[in-house]
Amino acid sequence: MPPELGDGPFSVADAHQLGVNSGRLRRSDLARPFYGVRAPLGRGQSLPPTSDADRWARIRAAARTRAEHYAVQMPADQFFSHATAALLHGLPLPIRLLEQSIVDVGTSVRTRRRRGKGVRGHFIPLDRVRIVRVGHLSVASAVDAWVQLSTVLTLDELIILGDSLVRRQRPPSTMAELCAAVARQAGLPGARRLREALILVRPRTDSPKETVLRLLIVRAGLPEPEVNVTLRNRFGAFMALGDLAYRRYKVLIEYDGGQHREDERQFHRDIDRLDEPMEEGWRVIRVNKSHLPQAIIARIRTALLDRGWVP
């Protein structure tokens, strides 16, 4: 292949312009992810995923690769939207959307709405979307992707996505931007679900599991805990950052994800990190995916009652 095509995906038109004939483009060493696009096949077999995190990383990488392949011949009036945009912004999506092997492509020109194998086209007027750059790709903004997915995601999935938009570390959006986006969607499909989700979105979250745990607590009739609270000792010095906390009752709830169990150093750091709050009289409840929801709620309810909470 001509070196000008590089090692990544390329368009059939560019290959023909460089003198590559159609027979060469039909060879088995080239994948055909989209009409008019070719991509060199990877060499060798990849190792099977060793953990849930590894599996998720591979699924996301494959989805990003599909977007890169499509972008080779993407017209100037098109941009990535919906689930593809959310993925490119690094937002958490349910696995059912990631495994569809489809790219979502928006355009403001109704007659240019793209259809075809592996492509889902959307007509989106420019006054209803802000297009940004993610690397070299044209993508709907993170907030617009959240709005666009309101007809596809469940209420809880929308809340998780909303939390990730205003997360504690490097949040891509603000609560004010979410409120404005929901207001603009009034009267359009998904508006009601967006309003319901916005009520339960909270800034400063660190993971989808924290959001799921918070929703479980609130829907069980318990008071809503604060998210990622800075805990200080009796002298005002920093002790720890708590996942979910009731400062009034000194009850701390920590969600232990996979890295907490699989990383020995993280495991020991967690022990040291939570030792001082316990010395300061905090009741620490650690939760992981093995715990049943009923058991989690019972432990939190008992701890709150012991600390003076009155239902």
PDB file of C-alpha atoms in Angstrom:
ATOM      1  CA  MET A   1       0.000   0.000   0.000  1.00  0.00           C
ATOM      2  CA  PRO A   2       1.247   3.536  -0.663  1.00  0.00           C
ATOM      3  CA  PRO A   3       2.912   4.979   2.469  1.00  0.00           C
ATOM      4  CA  GLU A   4       0.826   8.132   2.040  1.00  0.00           C
ATOM      5  CA  LEU A   5      -2.202   6.185   3.323  1.00  0.00           C
ATOM      6  CA  GLY A   6      -0.476   5.627   6.657  1.00  0.00           C
ATOM      7  CA  ASP A   7      -1.213   2.821   9.114  1.00  0.00           C
ATOM      8  CA  GLY A   8      -4.804   3.771   9.939  1.00  0.00           C
ATOM      9  CA  PRO A   9      -8.147   3.802   8.106  1.00  0.00           C
ATOM     10  CA  PHE A  10      -8.399   5.470   4.714  1.00  0.00           C
ATOM     11  CA  SER A  11     -11.025   6.193   2.098  1.00  0.00           C
ATOM     12  CA  VAL A  12     -11.334   4.184  -1.105  1.00  0.00           C
ATOM     13  CA  ALA A  13     -11.295   7.457  -3.050  1.00  0.00           C
ATOM     14  CA  ASP A  14      -7.900   8.422  -1.590  1.00  0.00           C
ATOM     15  CA  ALA A  15      -6.520   4.968  -2.360  1.00  0.00           C
ATOM     16  CA  HIS A  16      -7.691   5.135  -5.979  1.00  0.00           C
ATOM     17  CA  GLN A  17      -6.149   8.584  -6.308  1.00  0.00           C
ATOM     18  CA  LEU A  18      -2.822   7.094  -5.237  1.00  0.00           C
ATOM     19  CA  GLY A  19      -3.060   4.344  -7.857  1.00  0.00           C
ATOM     20  CA  VAL A  20      -4.436   1.466  -5.766  1.00  0.00           C
ATOM     21  CA  ASN A  21      -6.742  -0.730  -7.829  1.00  0.00           C
ATOM     22  CA  SER A  22     -10.056  -2.217  -6.697  1.00  0.00           C
ATOM     23  CA  GLY A  23      -8.653  -5.741  -6.529  1.00  0.00           C
ATOM     24  CA  ARG A  24      -6.079  -4.721  -3.928  1.00  0.00           C
ATOM     25  CA  LEU A  25      -8.806  -3.052  -1.856  1.00  0.00           C
ATOM     26  CA  ARG A  26     -10.742  -6.339  -1.761  1.00  0.00           C
ATOM     27  CA  ARG A  27      -7.835  -8.259  -0.223  1.00  0.00           C
ATOM     28  CA  SER A  28      -8.377 -10.038   3.115  1.00  0.00           C
ATOM     29  CA  ASP A  29      -5.814  -7.911   4.983  1.00  0.00           C
ATOM     30  CA  LEU A  30      -8.183  -4.918   4.796  1.00  0.00           C
ATOM     31  CA  ALA A  31     -11.368  -4.512   6.809  1.00  0.00           C
ATOM     32  CA  ARG A  32     -14.406  -2.717   5.342  1.00  0.00           C
ATOM     33  CA  PRO A  33     -16.021  -1.056   8.382  1.00  0.00           C
ATOM     34  CA  PHE A  34     -18.138   1.319   6.279  1.00  0.00           C
ATOM     35  CA  TYR A  35     -18.960   1.851   2.644  1.00  0.00           C
ATOM     36  CA  GLY A  36     -16.008   3.561   0.978  1.00  0.00           C
ATOM     37  CA  VAL A  37     -13.643   2.976   3.925  1.00  0.00           C
ATOM     38  CA  ARG A  38     -10.832   0.467   4.412  1.00  0.00           C
ATOM     39  CA  ALA A  39      -8.718  -0.230   7.493  1.00  0.00           C
ATOM     40  CA  PRO A  40      -5.689  -2.505   7.979  1.00  0.00           C
ATOM     41  CA  LEU A  41      -6.537  -5.552  10.073  1.00  0.00           C
ATOM     42  CA  GLY A  42      -4.660  -5.934  13.354  1.00  0.00           C
ATOM     43  CA  ARG A  43      -2.088  -8.692  13.598  1.00  0.00           C
ATOM     44  CA  GLY A  44      -2.182 -11.490  16.147  1.00  0.00           C
ATOM     45  CA  GLN A  45      -4.796 -12.503  18.672  1.00  0.00           C
ATOM     46  CA  SER A  46      -5.516 -10.344  21.694  1.00  0.00           C
ATOM     47  CA  LEU A  47      -5.600 -11.919  25.131  1.00  0.00           C
ATOM     48  CA  PRO A  48      -9.023 -12.477  26.715  1.00  0.00           C
ATOM     49  CA  PRO A  49     -10.152  -9.798  29.189  1.00  0.00           C
ATOM     50  CA  THR A  50      -8.960 -10.454  32.732  1.00  0.00           C
ATOM     51  CA  SER A  51     -11.539  -8.331  34.567  1.00  0.00           C
ATOM     52  CA  ASP A  52     -14.773  -6.405  34.121  1.00  0.00           C
ATOM     53  CA  ALA A  53     -12.757  -3.190  33.802  1.00  0.00           C
ATOM     54  CA  ASP A  54     -10.639  -4.769  31.052  1.00  0.00           C
ATOM     55  CA  ARG A  55     -13.763  -5.899  29.177  1.00  0.00           C
ATOM     56  CA  TRP A  56     -15.315  -2.429  29.424  1.00  0.00           C
ATOM     57  CA  ALA A  57     -12.075  -0.810  28.207  1.00  0.00           C
ATOM     58  CA  ARG A  58     -11.997  -3.063  25.147  1.00  0.00           C
ATOM     59  CA  ILE A  59     -15.631  -2.427  24.279  1.00  0.00           C
ATOM     60  CA  ARG A  60     -15.085   1.338  24.531  1.00  0.00           C
ATOM     61  CA  ALA A  61     -11.901   1.128  22.452  1.00  0.00           C
ATOM     62  CA  ALA A  62     -13.742  -0.794  19.716  1.00  0.00           C
ATOM     63  CA  ALA A  63     -16.514   1.808  19.685  1.00  0.00           C
ATOM     64  CA  ARG A  64     -13.990   4.650  19.409  1.00  0.00           C
ATOM     65  CA  THR A  65     -12.286   2.806  16.549  1.00  0.00           C
ATOM     66  CA  ARG A  66     -15.603   2.634  14.659  1.00  0.00           C
ATOM     67  CA  ALA A  67     -15.953   6.402  15.016  1.00  0.00           C
ATOM     68  CA  GLU A  68     -12.387   6.927  13.745  1.00  0.00           C
ATOM     69  CA  HIS A  69     -13.125   4.708  10.752  1.00  0.00           C
ATOM     70  CA  TYR A  70     -16.305   6.559   9.862  1.00  0.00           C
ATOM     71  CA  ALA A  71     -14.590   9.944  10.240  1.00  0.00           C
ATOM     72  CA  VAL A  72     -12.311   9.126   7.292  1.00  0.00           C
ATOM     73  CA  GLN A  73     -15.059  10.127   4.864  1.00  0.00           C
ATOM     74  CA  MET A  74     -17.400  12.116   7.110  1.00  0.00           C
ATOM     75  CA  PRO A  75     -18.914  15.096   5.216  1.00  0.00           C
ATOM     76  CA  ALA A  76     -18.406  18.561   6.660  1.00  0.00           C
ATOM     77  CA  ASP A  77     -22.085  18.934   7.614  1.00  0.00           C
ATOM     78  CA  GLN A  78     -22.027  15.820   9.829  1.00  0.00           C
ATOM     79  CA  PHE A  79     -20.965  15.292  13.433  1.00  0.00           C
ATOM     80  CA  PHE A  80     -21.109  12.468  15.961  1.00  0.00           C
ATOM     81  CA  SER A  81     -24.142  12.570  18.248  1.00  0.00           C
ATOM     82  CA  HIS A  82     -26.148  10.561  20.802  1.00  0.00           C
ATOM     83  CA  ALA A  83     -24.344   7.474  22.154  1.00  0.00           C
ATOM     84  CA  THR A  84     -21.257   7.939  19.986  1.00  0.00           C
ATOM     85  CA  ALA A  85     -20.829  11.510  21.212  1.00  0.00           C
ATOM     86  CA  ALA A  86     -21.277  10.451  24.845  1.00  0.00           C
ATOM     87  CA  LEU A  87     -18.664   7.746  24.363  1.00  0.00           C
ATOM     88  CA  LEU A  88     -16.160  10.121  22.772  1.00  0.00           C
ATOM     89  CA  HIS A  89     -16.618  12.469  25.740  1.00  0.00           C
ATOM     90  CA  GLY A  90     -15.816   9.565  28.083  1.00  0.00           C
ATOM     91  CA  LEU A  91     -19.269   9.399  29.660  1.00  0.00           C
ATOM     92  CA  PRO A  92     -20.559   6.138  31.190  1.00  0.00           C
ATOM     93  CA  LEU A  93     -22.998   4.319  28.934  1.00  0.00           C
ATOM     94  CA  PRO A  94     -24.926   1.084  29.488  1.00  0.00           C
ATOM     95  CA  ILE A  95     -23.221  -1.832  27.815  1.00  0.00           C
ATOM     96  CA  ARG A  96     -26.260  -2.502  25.595  1.00  0.00           C
ATOM     97  CA  LEU A  97     -25.504   0.732  23.693  1.00  0.00           C
ATOM     98  CA  LEU A  98     -21.785   0.044  23.397  1.00  0.00           C
ATOM     99  CA  GLU A  99     -22.305  -3.420  21.925  1.00  0.00           C
ATOM    100  CA  GLN A 100     -24.527  -2.297  19.045  1.00  0.00           C
ATOM    101  CA  SER A 101     -21.610  -1.736  16.598  1.00  0.00           C
ATOM    102  CA  ILE A 102     -23.333   1.415  15.338  1.00  0.00           C
ATOM    103  CA  VAL A 103     -22.147   5.006  15.079  1.00  0.00           C
ATOM    104  CA  ASP A 104     -24.632   7.838  15.657  1.00  0.00           C
ATOM    105  CA  VAL A 105     -24.183  10.636  13.126  1.00  0.00           C
ATOM    106  CA  GLY A 106     -26.054  13.934  13.177  1.00  0.00           C
ATOM    107  CA  THR A 107     -26.551  16.514  10.456  1.00  0.00           C
ATOM    108  CA  SER A 108     -28.397  19.811  10.195  1.00  0.00           C
ATOM    109  CA  VAL A 109     -29.277  19.128   6.542  1.00  0.00           C
ATOM    110  CA  ARG A 110     -32.390  16.956   6.451  1.00  0.00           C
ATOM    111  CA  THR A 111     -31.649  15.549   2.987  1.00  0.00           C
ATOM    112  CA  ARG A 112     -28.121  14.534   4.095  1.00  0.00           C
ATOM    113  CA  ARG A 113     -29.248  12.306   6.952  1.00  0.00           C
ATOM    114  CA  ARG A 114     -26.967   9.277   6.655  1.00  0.00           C
ATOM    115  CA  ARG A 115     -28.245   5.715   6.587  1.00  0.00           C
ATOM    116  CA  GLY A 116     -26.484   2.459   5.927  1.00  0.00           C
ATOM    117  CA  LYS A 117     -24.816  -0.519   7.536  1.00  0.00           C
ATOM    118  CA  GLY A 118     -23.391   0.426  10.926  1.00  0.00           C
ATOM    119  CA  VAL A 119     -24.681   4.023  10.759  1.00  0.00           C
ATOM    120  CA  ARG A 120     -27.668   5.610  12.510  1.00  0.00           C
ATOM    121  CA  GLY A 121     -28.440   9.048  11.106  1.00  0.00           C
ATOM    122  CA  HIS A 122     -30.168  11.888  12.974  1.00  0.00           C
ATOM    123  CA  PHE A 123     -31.508  15.224  11.776  1.00  0.00           C
ATOM    124  CA  ILE A 124     -30.509  17.822  14.381  1.00  0.00           C
ATOM    125  CA  PRO A 125     -30.973  21.557  13.681  1.00  0.00           C
ATOM    126  CA  LEU A 126     -27.907  23.636  14.512  1.00  0.00           C
ATOM    127  CA  ASP A 127     -29.883  25.759  16.974  1.00  0.00           C
ATOM    128  CA  ARG A 128     -30.373  22.615  19.102  1.00  0.00           C
ATOM    129  CA  VAL A 129     -26.768  21.475  19.314  1.00  0.00           C
ATOM    130  CA  ARG A 130     -23.315  22.843  20.056  1.00  0.00           C
ATOM    131  CA  ILE A 131     -20.615  21.111  18.042  1.00  0.00           C
ATOM    132  CA  VAL A 132     -17.183  20.784  19.642  1.00  0.00           C
ATOM    133  CA  ARG A 133     -13.918  19.058  18.735  1.00  0.00           C
ATOM    134  CA  VAL A 134     -12.761  15.899  20.481  1.00  0.00           C
ATOM    135  CA  GLY A 135      -9.321  15.430  19.036  1.00  0.00           C
ATOM    136  CA  HIS A 136      -9.895  15.868  15.305  1.00  0.00           C
ATOM    137  CA  LEU A 137     -13.516  14.705  15.420  1.00  0.00           C
ATOM    138  CA  SER A 138     -16.637  16.898  15.237  1.00  0.00           C
ATOM    139  CA  VAL A 139     -18.874  15.909  18.141  1.00  0.00           C
ATOM    140  CA  ALA A 140     -22.044  17.177  19.811  1.00  0.00           C
ATOM    141  CA  SER A 141     -21.247  18.666  23.229  1.00  0.00           C
ATOM    142  CA  ALA A 142     -21.444  16.393  26.258  1.00  0.00           C
ATOM    143  CA  VAL A 143     -24.609  18.092  27.543  1.00  0.00           C
ATOM    144  CA  ASP A 144     -26.274  17.821  24.120  1.00  0.00           C
ATOM    145  CA  ALA A 145     -25.426  14.101  23.991  1.00  0.00           C
ATOM    146  CA  TRP A 146     -27.152  13.693  27.393  1.00  0.00           C
ATOM    147  CA  VAL A 147     -30.255  15.447  26.050  1.00  0.00           C
ATOM    148  CA  GLN A 148     -30.231  13.429  22.818  1.00  0.00           C
ATOM    149  CA  LEU A 149     -30.159  10.149  24.769  1.00  0.00           C
ATOM    150  CA  SER A 150     -33.196  11.062  26.885  1.00  0.00           C
ATOM    151  CA  THR A 151     -35.474   8.967  24.656  1.00  0.00           C
ATOM    152  CA  VAL A 152     -33.149   5.959  24.790  1.00  0.00           C
ATOM    153  CA  LEU A 153     -31.891   5.746  28.369  1.00  0.00           C
ATOM    154  CA  THR A 154     -33.876   4.793  31.453  1.00  0.00           C
ATOM    155  CA  LEU A 155     -34.371   7.355  34.203  1.00  0.00           C
ATOM    156  CA  ASP A 156     -31.560   5.930  36.330  1.00  0.00           C
ATOM    157  CA  GLU A 157     -29.215   5.760  33.336  1.00  0.00           C
ATOM    158  CA  LEU A 158     -29.945   9.444  32.641  1.00  0.00           C
ATOM    159  CA  ILE A 159     -29.184  10.316  36.274  1.00  0.00           C
ATOM    160  CA  ILE A 160     -25.890   8.409  36.133  1.00  0.00           C
ATOM    161  CA  LEU A 161     -24.951  10.228  32.922  1.00  0.00           C
ATOM    162  CA  GLY A 162     -26.000  13.567  34.428  1.00  0.00           C
ATOM    163  CA  ASP A 163     -23.879  12.925  37.531  1.00  0.00           C
ATOM    164  CA  SER A 164     -20.881  12.211  35.321  1.00  0.00           C
ATOM    165  CA  LEU A 165     -21.338  15.565  33.570  1.00  0.00           C
ATOM    166  CA  VAL A 166     -20.877  17.409  36.881  1.00  0.00           C
ATOM    167  CA  ARG A 167     -18.484  14.919  38.491  1.00  0.00           C
ATOM    168  CA  ARG A 168     -15.875  15.897  41.053  1.00  0.00           C
ATOM    169  CA  GLN A 169     -12.808  15.573  38.837  1.00  0.00           C
ATOM    170  CA  ARG A 170     -12.636  17.468  35.523  1.00  0.00           C
ATOM    171  CA  PRO A 171     -16.403  17.898  35.071  1.00  0.00           C
ATOM    172  CA  PRO A 172     -17.275  18.584  31.424  1.00  0.00           C
ATOM    173  CA  SER A 173     -20.344  20.646  32.381  1.00  0.00           C
ATOM    174  CA  THR A 174     -22.029  22.577  35.170  1.00  0.00           C
ATOM    175  CA  MET A 175     -25.434  22.272  36.820  1.00  0.00           C
ATOM    176  CA  ALA A 176     -26.389  25.593  35.218  1.00  0.00           C
ATOM    177  CA  GLU A 177     -25.667  24.145  31.759  1.00  0.00           C
ATOM    178  CA  LEU A 178     -27.739  21.054  32.530  1.00  0.00           C
ATOM    179  CA  CYS A 179     -30.662  23.195  33.703  1.00  0.00           C
ATOM    180  CA  ALA A 180     -30.486  25.348  30.571  1.00  0.00           C
ATOM    181  CA  ALA A 181     -30.361  22.269  28.320  1.00  0.00           C
ATOM    182  CA  VAL A 182     -33.411  20.734  30.003  1.00  0.00           C
ATOM    183  CA  ALA A 183     -35.317  24.022  29.654  1.00  0.00           C
ATOM    184  CA  ARG A 184     -34.530  24.157  25.905  1.00  0.00           C
ATOM    185  CA  GLN A 185     -35.926  20.644  25.482  1.00  0.00           C
ATOM    186  CA  ALA A 186     -39.382  21.626  26.784  1.00  0.00           C
ATOM    187  CA  GLY A 187     -42.154  20.232  24.615  1.00  0.00           C
ATOM    188  CA  LEU A 188     -39.834  17.840  22.758  1.00  0.00           C
ATOM    189  CA  PRO A 189     -39.442  14.064  23.105  1.00  0.00           C
ATOM    190  CA  GLY A 190     -37.649  13.062  26.314  1.00  0.00           C
ATOM    191  CA  ALA A 191     -38.293  16.392  28.071  1.00  0.00           C
ATOM    192  CA  ARG A 192     -40.270  14.903  30.953  1.00  0.00           C
ATOM    193  CA  ARG A 193     -37.681  12.222  31.692  1.00  0.00           C
ATOM    194  CA  LEU A 194     -34.921  14.832  31.581  1.00  0.00           C
ATOM    195  CA  ARG A 195     -36.743  16.975  34.151  1.00  0.00           C
ATOM    196  CA  GLU A 196     -37.180  13.950  36.421  1.00  0.00           C
ATOM    197  CA  ALA A 197     -33.495  13.059  36.061  1.00  0.00           C
ATOM    198  CA  LEU A 198     -32.284  16.604  36.693  1.00  0.00           C
ATOM    199  CA  ILE A 199     -33.986  16.649  40.112  1.00  0.00           C
ATOM    200  CA  LEU A 200     -31.786  13.731  41.208  1.00  0.00           C
ATOM    201  CA  VAL A 201     -28.485  14.735  39.575  1.00  0.00           C
ATOM    202  CA  ARG A 202     -25.795  15.667  42.115  1.00  0.00           C
ATOM    203  CA  PRO A 203     -22.381  17.258  41.539  1.00  0.00           C
ATOM    204  CA  ARG A 204     -19.068  15.835  42.838  1.00  0.00           C
ATOM    205  CA  THR A 205     -19.707  12.145  42.197  1.00  0.00           C
ATOM    206  CA  ASP A 206     -16.801   9.851  41.363  1.00  0.00           C
ATOM    207  CA  SER A 207     -18.434   6.772  39.828  1.00  0.00           C
ATOM    208  CA  PRO A 208     -21.729   5.363  38.524  1.00  0.00           C
ATOM    209  CA  LYS A 209     -21.791   2.892  41.434  1.00  0.00           C
ATOM    210  CA  GLU A 210     -21.867   5.808  43.898  1.00  0.00           C
ATOM    211  CA  THR A 211     -24.894   7.196  42.055  1.00  0.00           C
ATOM    212  CA  VAL A 212     -26.680   3.829  42.104  1.00  0.00           C
ATOM    213  CA  LEU A 213     -25.998   3.481  45.830  1.00  0.00           C
ATOM    214  CA  ARG A 214     -27.277   7.002  46.551  1.00  0.00           C
ATOM    215  CA  LEU A 215     -30.492   6.360  44.632  1.00  0.00           C
ATOM    216  CA  LEU A 216     -30.993   3.084  46.492  1.00  0.00           C
ATOM    217  CA  ILE A 217     -30.668   4.887  49.829  1.00  0.00           C
ATOM    218  CA  VAL A 218     -33.042   7.726  48.946  1.00  0.00           C
ATOM    219  CA  ARG A 219     -35.710   5.453  47.466  1.00  0.00           C
ATOM    220  CA  ALA A 220     -35.657   3.346  50.622  1.00  0.00           C
ATOM    221  CA  GLY A 221     -36.909   6.371  52.568  1.00  0.00           C
ATOM    222  CA  LEU A 222     -33.606   7.209  54.250  1.00  0.00           C
ATOM    223  CA  PRO A 223     -32.259  10.773  54.321  1.00  0.00           C
ATOM    224  CA  GLU A 224     -30.091  11.687  51.350  1.00  0.00           C
ATOM    225  CA  PRO A 225     -26.358  11.550  52.129  1.00  0.00           C
ATOM    226  CA  GLU A 226     -23.891  14.183  50.984  1.00  0.00           C
ATOM    227  CA  VAL A 227     -21.626  13.248  48.079  1.00  0.00           C
ATOM    228  CA  ASN A 228     -17.829  13.101  48.409  1.00  0.00           C
ATOM    229  CA  VAL A 229     -17.588  15.017  51.657  1.00  0.00           C
ATOM    230  CA  THR A 230     -14.312  16.282  53.067  1.00  0.00           C
ATOM    231  CA  LEU A 231     -14.022  14.826  56.566  1.00  0.00           C
ATOM    232  CA  ARG A 232     -12.040  16.725  59.199  1.00  0.00           C
ATOM    233  CA  ASN A 233     -10.927  15.712  62.670  1.00  0.00           C
ATOM    234  CA  ARG A 234     -11.579  17.539  65.932  1.00  0.00           C
ATOM    235  CA  PHE A 235      -8.697  19.925  65.173  1.00  0.00           C
ATOM    236  CA  GLY A 236     -10.005  20.821  61.713  1.00  0.00           C
ATOM    237  CA  ALA A 237      -7.355  18.835  59.848  1.00  0.00           C
ATOM    238  CA  PHE A 238      -8.237  16.784  56.766  1.00  0.00           C
ATOM    239  CA  MET A 239      -8.921  13.099  57.420  1.00  0.00           C
ATOM    240  CA  ALA A 240     -10.476  11.635  54.292  1.00  0.00           C
ATOM    241  CA  LEU A 241     -12.826  12.182  51.366  1.00  0.00           C
ATOM    242  CA  GLY A 242     -15.976  10.188  52.054  1.00  0.00           C
ATOM    243  CA  ASP A 243     -18.077   8.731  49.236  1.00  0.00           C
ATOM    244  CA  LEU A 244     -21.462   9.269  50.933  1.00  0.00           C
ATOM    245  CA  ALA A 245     -21.736  10.823  54.363  1.00  0.00           C
ATOM    246  CA  TYR A 246     -24.172  11.953  57.041  1.00  0.00           C
ATOM    247  CA  ARG A 247     -22.142  14.550  58.891  1.00  0.00           C
ATOM    248  CA  ARG A 248     -24.864  15.189  61.455  1.00  0.00           C
ATOM    249  CA  TYR A 249     -24.876  11.530  62.515  1.00  0.00           C
ATOM    250  CA  LYS A 250     -21.206  10.779  61.710  1.00  0.00           C
ATOM    251  CA  VAL A 251     -22.128   7.869  59.435  1.00  0.00           C
ATOM    252  CA  LEU A 252     -19.892   7.252  56.404  1.00  0.00           C
ATOM    253  CA  ILE A 253     -20.740   4.926  53.498  1.00  0.00           C
ATOM    254  CA  GLU A 254     -17.911   3.794  51.232  1.00  0.00           C
ATOM    255  CA  TYR A 255     -18.379   1.925  47.952  1.00  0.00           C
ATOM    256  CA  ASP A 256     -15.513  -0.469  47.216  1.00  0.00           C
ATOM    257  CA  GLY A 257     -15.205  -1.012  43.474  1.00  0.00           C
ATOM    258  CA  GLY A 258     -13.186  -3.707  41.736  1.00  0.00           C
ATOM    259  CA  GLN A 259      -9.887  -1.857  42.130  1.00  0.00           C
ATOM    260  CA  HIS A 260     -10.331  -1.869  45.899  1.00  0.00           C
ATOM    261  CA  ARG A 261     -10.387  -5.685  45.927  1.00  0.00           C
ATOM    262  CA  GLU A 262      -7.919  -6.475  43.140  1.00  0.00           C
ATOM    263  CA  ASP A 263      -5.213  -3.926  43.979  1.00  0.00           C
ATOM    264  CA  GLU A 264      -3.456  -4.917  47.215  1.00  0.00           C
ATOM    265  CA  ARG A 265      -1.901  -1.481  47.685  1.00  0.00           C
ATOM    266  CA  GLN A 266      -5.306   0.155  47.269  1.00  0.00           C
ATOM    267  CA  PHE A 267      -6.732  -2.284  49.813  1.00  0.00           C
ATOM    268  CA  HIS A 268      -4.149  -1.255  52.418  1.00  0.00           C
ATOM    269  CA  ARG A 269      -4.585   2.439  51.587  1.00  0.00           C
ATOM    270  CA  ASP A 270      -8.316   2.093  52.239  1.00  0.00           C
ATOM    271  CA  ILE A 271      -7.646   0.604  55.673  1.00  0.00           C
ATOM    272  CA  ASP A 272      -5.301   3.456  56.596  1.00  0.00           C
ATOM    273  CA  ARG A 273      -7.598   6.091  55.081  1.00  0.00           C
ATOM    274  CA  LEU A 274     -10.629   5.000  57.102  1.00  0.00           C
ATOM    275  CA  ASP A 275      -8.786   4.355  60.363  1.00  0.00           C
ATOM    276  CA  GLU A 276      -8.729   7.991  61.510  1.00  0.00           C
ATOM    277  CA  PRO A 277     -12.466   8.675  60.869  1.00  0.00           C
ATOM    278  CA  MET A 278     -13.293   5.618  62.986  1.00  0.00           C
ATOM    279  CA  GLU A 279     -11.024   6.903  65.756  1.00  0.00           C
ATOM    280  CA  GLU A 280     -12.954  10.184  65.551  1.00  0.00           C
ATOM    281  CA  GLY A 281     -16.227   8.375  66.172  1.00  0.00           C
ATOM    282  CA  TRP A 282     -17.458   7.858  62.622  1.00  0.00           C
ATOM    283  CA  ARG A 283     -19.476   4.721  61.863  1.00  0.00           C
ATOM    284  CA  VAL A 284     -18.046   3.393  58.559  1.00  0.00           C
ATOM    285  CA  ILE A 285     -20.156   1.124  56.338  1.00  0.00           C
ATOM    286  CA  ARG A 286     -18.317  -0.452  53.407  1.00  0.00           C
ATOM    287  CA  VAL A 287     -20.359  -1.665  50.450  1.00  0.00           C
ATOM    288  CA  ASN A 288     -19.430  -3.720  47.389  1.00  0.00           C
ATOM    289  CA  LYS A 289     -21.300  -5.480  44.595  1.00  0.00           C
ATOM    290  CA  SER A 290     -21.664  -8.701  46.628  1.00  0.00           C
ATOM    291  CA  HIS A 291     -24.032  -7.037  49.114  1.00  0.00           C
ATOM    292  CA  LEU A 292     -27.778  -7.370  48.629  1.00  0.00           C
ATOM    293  CA  PRO A 293     -29.726  -4.070  48.483  1.00  0.00           C
ATOM    294  CA  GLN A 294     -31.918  -5.041  51.453  1.00  0.00           C
ATOM    295  CA  ALA A 295     -28.861  -5.776  53.586  1.00  0.00           C
ATOM    296  CA  ILE A 296     -27.226  -2.463  52.653  1.00  0.00           C
ATOM    297  CA  ILE A 297     -30.321  -0.462  53.593  1.00  0.00           C
ATOM    298  CA  ALA A 298     -30.736  -2.364  56.857  1.00  0.00           C
ATOM    299  CA  ARG A 299     -27.147  -1.591  57.902  1.00  0.00           C
ATOM    300  CA  ILE A 300     -27.452   2.101  57.044  1.00  0.00           C
ATOM    301  CA  ARG A 301     -30.844   2.409  58.762  1.00  0.00           C
ATOM    302  CA  THR A 302     -29.503   0.747  61.925  1.00  0.00           C
ATOM    303  CA  ALA A 303     -26.453   3.012  61.976  1.00  0.00           C
ATOM    304  CA  LEU A 304     -28.577   6.152  61.569  1.00  0.00           C
ATOM    305  CA  LEU A 305     -31.021   5.085  64.289  1.00  0.00           C
ATOM    306  CA  ASP A 306     -28.129   4.352  66.662  1.00  0.00           C
ATOM    307  CA  ARG A 307     -26.797   7.882  66.014  1.00  0.00           C
ATOM    308  CA  GLY A 308     -30.073   9.617  66.785  1.00  0.00           C
ATOM    309  CA  TRP A 309     -31.902   9.781  63.490  1.00  0.00           C
ATOM    310  CA  VAL A 310     -35.670   9.871  63.870  1.00  0.00           C
ATOM    311  CA  PRO A 311     -37.592   8.642  60.784  1.00  0.00           C
TER     312      PRO A 311
END
